[in-house]
Amino acid sequence: MKVGIPRGLLYFEFEDMWKEFFKELDIEYLVSPKTDKRIYQLGQNRAMHESCLPLKVFLGHVEYLIGKCDYILIPRIGTFGYYDRMCTRYQSTIDLVYNTFRDYDIKILPFNIDYSEREKERKSFIDMGKTLGKRKAQSIIAYTKAKRLNNNIISKKEELMEQKTKSNKIKILLVGHKYNTFDNYTGSVITNYLDKMDIETIIATDMDGKKADFYAKELTDTMPWTFNRELLGSILRFRDKVDGIILLSSFNCGPDSMANEMILRKIKNIPILNLVIDGQQGVGGIETRLESFLDIILFKKEGGLFD
């Protein structure tokens, strides 16, 4: 029995929990490779023209796994609660994969969270275990260990965030969804360049989501998208402790286009770079914009702009 895990979209939210869960249940898993041009092209060929970049990348990872495993794990999130909505791409992934690859003999392992349907995280893990032939008690134990591990990882990441704010280096808060920030095809271009320039990079999503959501209420309590609200909360928590903010989003993302516009209008007195990745542009263009942004920050620190 082998479960394939596409390295896209919600993989970066649940990576540690899924791996620990399958390890505890003695189930072999295969994670698709880091995103490259080939993976992107596979997904682009499958996706509708209007699809966002992360969805194209996700479909490329799914196609890579076909024929290499018994099940392919496809996560779906509808809502985390009445006020916690998700983008439609999260709500449609299972149906989308079924229809996109309907001519292939694949088995989907659903990971479905939707509070409106009483499908919560714990139940989703138990249901996965049941599909894979494991007893409920086994799945509960595996989930409990996976959840504990994940909580410990989050705590350590938050501690590291606080340590980085005390650095003497230029500090940048990188604000973007995990599937953008941590993806090899999108985020690594930015993080690698910042590392090369000896910048202290603080990742906004390393903050605990519930705490970030609390801080977001300082500016809005009506933003409907859970992950965008958490990013906003991280900005409000760390804006006075960093020298600049990079808003990283992917082309054709509706929630990001609206949320980032509000951020640009409301967050003042700090340099902000709104960087949109489209999957086609080269590294040189991104590095040029990053270089210019760092020049602005240095100018400000020397008593120039924004004083």
Short mmCIF file of C-alpha atoms in Angstrom, two decimals:
data_model
loop_
_atom_site.label_atom_id
_atom_site.label_comp_id
_atom_site.label_asym_id
_atom_site.label_seq_id
_atom_site.Cartn_x
_atom_site.Cartn_y
_atom_site.Cartn_z
CA MET A 1 0.00 0.00 0.00
CA LYS A 2 1.49 3.32 -1.07
CA VAL A 3 -0.10 6.78 -0.82
CA GLY A 4 1.00 9.53 -3.19
CA ILE A 5 1.07 13.08 -1.83
CA PRO A 6 1.11 15.97 -4.35
CA ARG A 7 3.59 18.66 -3.30
CA GLY A 8 1.21 21.54 -3.88
CA LEU A 9 -1.57 23.67 -2.33
CA LEU A 10 -2.42 22.26 1.11
CA TYR A 11 0.63 19.99 1.24
CA PHE A 12 2.53 22.83 2.90
CA GLU A 13 -0.18 23.19 5.56
CA PHE A 14 -0.40 19.53 6.52
CA GLU A 15 2.95 18.06 5.44
CA ASP A 16 4.24 17.20 8.92
CA MET A 17 0.92 15.81 10.13
CA TRP A 18 0.33 13.63 7.07
CA LYS A 19 3.81 12.15 7.17
CA GLU A 20 3.66 11.42 10.90
CA PHE A 21 0.16 9.96 10.56
CA PHE A 22 1.17 7.55 7.80
CA LYS A 23 4.38 6.67 9.62
CA GLU A 24 2.45 5.72 12.76
CA LEU A 25 0.08 3.57 10.69
CA ASP A 26 3.01 1.93 8.88
CA ILE A 27 1.75 3.13 5.49
CA GLU A 28 4.27 3.92 2.79
CA TYR A 29 3.92 7.32 1.13
CA LEU A 30 5.48 9.00 -1.88
CA VAL A 31 5.73 12.78 -2.13
CA SER A 32 6.01 14.20 -5.64
CA PRO A 33 9.32 16.00 -6.36
CA LYS A 34 9.94 19.69 -5.90
CA THR A 35 8.22 21.83 -8.50
CA ASP A 36 10.21 22.46 -11.65
CA LYS A 37 9.43 23.51 -15.22
CA ARG A 38 8.29 19.98 -16.13
CA ILE A 39 5.79 19.78 -13.25
CA TYR A 40 4.50 23.25 -14.12
CA GLN A 41 4.04 22.32 -17.78
CA LEU A 42 2.15 19.13 -16.86
CA GLY A 43 -0.29 21.16 -14.78
CA GLN A 44 -0.60 23.97 -17.29
CA ASN A 45 -1.59 21.46 -19.96
CA ARG A 46 -4.33 20.09 -17.71
CA ALA A 47 -5.73 23.27 -16.14
CA MET A 48 -8.22 25.74 -17.56
CA HIS A 49 -6.63 28.90 -18.91
CA GLU A 50 -8.10 31.03 -16.11
CA SER A 51 -6.69 28.79 -13.34
CA CYS A 52 -4.28 30.33 -10.86
CA LEU A 53 -0.62 29.33 -10.82
CA PRO A 54 -0.78 27.19 -7.62
CA LEU A 55 -3.67 25.15 -9.03
CA LYS A 56 -1.73 24.50 -12.25
CA VAL A 57 1.27 23.40 -10.20
CA PHE A 58 -0.93 21.14 -8.06
CA LEU A 59 -2.39 19.37 -11.09
CA GLY A 60 1.13 18.83 -12.39
CA HIS A 61 2.07 17.09 -9.15
CA VAL A 62 -1.06 14.93 -9.30
CA GLU A 63 -0.26 13.82 -12.85
CA TYR A 64 3.32 12.98 -11.84
CA LEU A 65 2.01 10.55 -9.20
CA ILE A 66 -0.35 8.66 -11.51
CA GLY A 67 0.80 5.05 -11.85
CA LYS A 68 3.33 5.37 -9.00
CA CYS A 69 1.06 4.67 -6.03
CA ASP A 70 -2.18 2.99 -4.96
CA TYR A 71 -3.92 6.15 -3.75
CA ILE A 72 -3.37 9.85 -4.37
CA LEU A 73 -4.17 12.06 -1.37
CA ILE A 74 -6.32 14.99 -2.46
CA PRO A 75 -7.11 17.54 0.26
CA ARG A 76 -10.19 19.74 0.26
CA ILE A 77 -11.16 22.50 2.67
CA GLY A 78 -14.61 24.03 2.52
CA THR A 79 -14.80 26.04 5.74
CA PHE A 80 -13.18 26.14 9.17
CA GLY A 81 -16.33 27.71 10.59
CA TYR A 82 -19.08 30.17 9.70
CA TYR A 83 -16.70 33.13 9.31
CA ASP A 84 -13.77 31.07 8.04
CA ARG A 85 -14.19 30.72 4.30
CA MET A 86 -11.73 29.29 1.83
CA CYS A 87 -10.99 30.15 -1.77
CA THR A 88 -12.99 28.07 -4.22
CA ARG A 89 -9.82 26.29 -5.39
CA TYR A 90 -9.62 24.63 -1.96
CA GLN A 91 -13.29 23.68 -2.08
CA SER A 92 -13.20 22.02 -5.49
CA THR A 93 -9.94 20.05 -5.56
CA ILE A 94 -11.42 16.55 -5.21
CA ASP A 95 -14.06 17.07 -7.91
CA LEU A 96 -11.53 18.86 -10.09
CA VAL A 97 -9.03 15.98 -9.94
CA TYR A 98 -11.75 13.38 -10.54
CA ASN A 99 -12.87 15.16 -13.69
CA THR A 100 -9.47 16.24 -14.98
CA PHE A 101 -8.08 12.70 -14.80
CA ARG A 102 -11.31 10.79 -15.45
CA ASP A 103 -9.65 8.75 -18.21
CA TYR A 104 -7.02 7.42 -15.80
CA ASP A 105 -7.43 4.56 -13.37
CA ILE A 106 -6.61 6.44 -10.16
CA LYS A 107 -7.90 6.09 -6.62
CA ILE A 108 -8.30 9.25 -4.63
CA LEU A 109 -7.74 9.33 -0.88
CA PRO A 110 -9.92 12.28 0.21
CA PHE A 111 -8.82 14.56 3.04
CA ASN A 112 -11.93 16.64 3.53
CA ILE A 113 -12.42 19.45 6.06
CA ASP A 114 -15.71 21.29 6.04
CA TYR A 115 -17.17 22.45 9.33
CA SER A 116 -20.51 23.20 7.67
CA GLU A 117 -20.77 19.45 6.97
CA ARG A 118 -19.33 18.44 10.37
CA GLU A 119 -16.16 17.28 8.65
CA LYS A 120 -13.43 18.36 11.06
CA GLU A 121 -9.70 17.71 11.01
CA ARG A 122 -9.73 14.77 13.43
CA LYS A 123 -12.54 13.05 11.54
CA SER A 124 -10.73 13.58 8.24
CA PHE A 125 -7.67 11.71 9.52
CA ILE A 126 -9.83 8.91 10.89
CA ASP A 127 -11.65 8.61 7.57
CA MET A 128 -8.33 8.36 5.73
CA GLY A 129 -7.25 5.57 8.06
CA LYS A 130 -10.52 3.73 7.49
CA THR A 131 -10.12 3.94 3.70
CA LEU A 132 -6.63 2.47 4.09
CA GLY A 133 -7.92 -0.44 6.17
CA LYS A 134 -6.91 0.79 9.63
CA ARG A 135 -9.03 0.57 12.77
CA LYS A 136 -10.48 3.73 14.26
CA ALA A 137 -8.44 3.36 17.45
CA GLN A 138 -5.22 3.12 15.43
CA SER A 139 -6.09 6.24 13.47
CA ILE A 140 -6.95 8.21 16.62
CA ILE A 141 -3.60 7.37 18.18
CA ALA A 142 -1.76 8.24 14.97
CA TYR A 143 -3.65 11.54 14.64
CA THR A 144 -2.96 12.48 18.26
CA LYS A 145 0.77 11.98 17.76
CA ALA A 146 0.71 13.86 14.47
CA LYS A 147 -1.15 16.78 16.04
CA ARG A 148 1.27 16.94 18.98
CA LEU A 149 4.22 16.96 16.61
CA ASN A 150 2.67 19.73 14.53
CA ASN A 151 1.97 21.88 17.59
CA ASN A 152 5.59 21.53 18.71
CA ILE A 153 6.83 22.55 15.26
CA ILE A 154 4.60 25.64 15.28
CA SER A 155 5.88 26.65 18.73
CA LYS A 156 9.50 26.34 17.62
CA LYS A 157 8.84 28.37 14.48
CA GLU A 158 7.27 31.17 16.55
CA GLU A 159 10.27 31.20 18.87
CA LEU A 160 12.55 31.51 15.86
CA MET A 161 10.47 34.40 14.51
CA GLU A 162 10.97 36.31 17.75
CA GLN A 163 14.70 35.60 17.70
CA LYS A 164 15.00 36.90 14.14
CA THR A 165 13.35 40.22 15.07
CA LYS A 166 16.34 40.90 17.37
CA SER A 167 18.83 40.47 14.54
CA ASN A 168 21.09 43.37 13.54
CA LYS A 169 20.59 42.51 9.87
CA ILE A 170 17.97 44.07 7.62
CA LYS A 171 14.74 42.25 8.46
CA ILE A 172 12.11 41.42 5.84
CA LEU A 173 8.69 39.93 6.55
CA LEU A 174 7.82 37.61 3.67
CA VAL A 175 4.03 37.46 3.42
CA GLY A 176 2.51 34.81 1.19
CA HIS A 177 0.60 31.57 1.25
CA LYS A 178 2.73 28.56 2.05
CA TYR A 179 2.19 27.06 -1.40
CA ASN A 180 3.91 30.16 -2.81
CA THR A 181 6.55 30.83 -0.17
CA PHE A 182 7.80 27.25 0.16
CA ASP A 183 7.35 26.05 -3.40
CA ASN A 184 10.61 25.47 -5.25
CA TYR A 185 9.28 27.07 -8.44
CA THR A 186 7.97 30.30 -6.89
CA GLY A 187 9.24 31.09 -3.41
CA SER A 188 12.79 29.74 -3.57
CA VAL A 189 13.81 32.43 -6.08
CA ILE A 190 12.99 35.06 -3.48
CA THR A 191 14.28 33.34 -0.33
CA ASN A 192 17.53 32.34 -2.05
CA TYR A 193 18.15 35.90 -3.18
CA LEU A 194 17.43 37.33 0.28
CA ASP A 195 19.79 34.79 1.83
CA LYS A 196 22.48 35.73 -0.70
CA MET A 197 22.06 39.38 0.30
CA ASP A 198 22.38 38.42 4.00
CA ILE A 199 18.81 39.50 4.83
CA GLU A 200 17.01 38.18 7.90
CA THR A 201 13.85 36.71 6.36
CA ILE A 202 10.86 36.22 8.64
CA ILE A 203 8.15 34.00 7.18
CA ALA A 204 4.66 35.30 8.03
CA THR A 205 3.03 31.86 8.01
CA ASP A 206 5.37 30.63 10.77
CA MET A 207 3.08 32.41 13.22
CA ASP A 208 0.34 30.32 14.79
CA GLY A 209 -2.83 30.79 12.74
CA LYS A 210 -5.15 31.39 15.70
CA LYS A 211 -2.87 34.06 17.16
CA ALA A 212 -2.51 35.71 13.77
CA ASP A 213 -6.27 35.74 13.34
CA PHE A 214 -6.58 37.54 16.68
CA TYR A 215 -4.18 40.30 15.57
CA ALA A 216 -6.02 40.69 12.25
CA LYS A 217 -9.11 41.93 14.09
CA GLU A 218 -7.20 45.15 14.77
CA LEU A 219 -7.81 46.08 11.15
CA THR A 220 -10.79 44.01 10.00
CA ASP A 221 -13.23 41.44 11.28
CA THR A 222 -14.99 40.95 7.96
CA MET A 223 -12.27 39.52 5.71
CA PRO A 224 -13.78 36.15 4.71
CA TRP A 225 -10.68 34.16 3.70
CA THR A 226 -9.03 32.38 6.61
CA PHE A 227 -5.48 32.21 5.28
CA ASN A 228 -5.47 35.83 4.09
CA ARG A 229 -6.73 36.97 7.47
CA GLU A 230 -3.91 35.09 9.17
CA LEU A 231 -1.35 36.73 6.88
CA LEU A 232 -2.78 40.13 7.77
CA GLY A 233 -2.51 39.30 11.48
CA SER A 234 1.14 38.37 11.08
CA ILE A 235 1.80 41.72 9.38
CA LEU A 236 0.14 43.62 12.22
CA ARG A 237 2.12 41.59 14.77
CA PHE A 238 5.55 42.16 13.21
CA ARG A 239 5.31 45.39 11.18
CA ASP A 240 7.08 47.41 13.89
CA LYS A 241 9.86 44.84 14.17
CA VAL A 242 10.92 44.59 10.52
CA ASP A 243 12.40 46.96 7.96
CA GLY A 244 10.21 45.95 5.04
CA ILE A 245 7.41 43.68 3.86
CA ILE A 246 7.21 41.57 0.71
CA LEU A 247 3.72 40.56 -0.39
CA LEU A 248 4.16 37.41 -2.45
CA SER A 249 1.18 36.25 -4.47
CA SER A 250 0.51 34.30 -7.64
CA PHE A 251 -1.08 35.56 -10.81
CA ASN A 252 -4.85 35.36 -11.04
CA CYS A 253 -5.44 34.94 -7.30
CA GLY A 254 -8.69 36.71 -6.46
CA PRO A 255 -8.46 36.75 -2.63
CA ASP A 256 -4.84 37.94 -2.69
CA SER A 257 -5.59 40.75 -5.14
CA MET A 258 -8.25 42.14 -2.81
CA ALA A 259 -6.47 41.48 0.50
CA ASN A 260 -3.14 42.89 -0.71
CA GLU A 261 -4.81 46.03 -2.00
CA MET A 262 -6.22 46.65 1.48
CA ILE A 263 -2.79 46.03 3.03
CA LEU A 264 -1.13 48.50 0.67
CA ARG A 265 -3.74 51.14 1.55
CA LYS A 266 -3.79 50.58 5.32
CA ILE A 267 -0.21 49.69 6.32
CA LYS A 268 1.86 52.89 6.24
CA ASN A 269 5.38 54.07 7.10
CA ILE A 270 7.12 50.88 6.01
CA PRO A 271 8.36 49.85 2.53
CA ILE A 272 6.14 47.20 0.93
CA LEU A 273 6.89 45.28 -2.26
CA ASN A 274 3.88 43.70 -3.97
CA LEU A 275 5.41 40.83 -5.95
CA VAL A 276 3.19 38.75 -8.24
CA ILE A 277 4.57 35.50 -9.69
CA ASP A 278 3.09 34.32 -13.00
CA GLY A 279 5.07 31.16 -13.70
CA GLN A 280 6.61 32.55 -16.88
CA GLN A 281 8.95 35.32 -15.82
CA GLY A 282 12.66 34.68 -15.37
CA VAL A 283 14.75 34.97 -12.24
CA GLY A 284 16.42 38.17 -13.43
CA GLY A 285 13.26 40.27 -13.32
CA ILE A 286 12.42 39.19 -9.80
CA GLU A 287 15.95 39.82 -8.53
CA THR A 288 15.95 43.29 -10.08
CA ARG A 289 12.79 44.23 -8.21
CA LEU A 290 14.16 42.77 -4.97
CA GLU A 291 17.40 44.71 -5.41
CA SER A 292 15.50 47.97 -5.90
CA PHE A 293 13.35 47.22 -2.86
CA LEU A 294 16.42 46.65 -0.69
CA ASP A 295 17.87 49.95 -1.93
CA ILE A 296 14.71 51.72 -0.74
CA ILE A 297 15.03 50.10 2.69
CA LEU A 298 18.69 51.12 2.98
CA PHE A 299 17.78 54.67 1.94
CA LYS A 300 15.11 54.78 4.64
CA LYS A 301 17.44 53.43 7.32
CA GLU A 302 19.96 56.12 6.40
CA GLY A 303 17.36 58.82 7.00
CA GLY A 304 15.83 59.18 3.57
CA LEU A 305 12.33 58.16 2.57
CA PHE A 306 9.40 57.98 5.00
CA ASP A 307 11.08 60.19 7.64
#
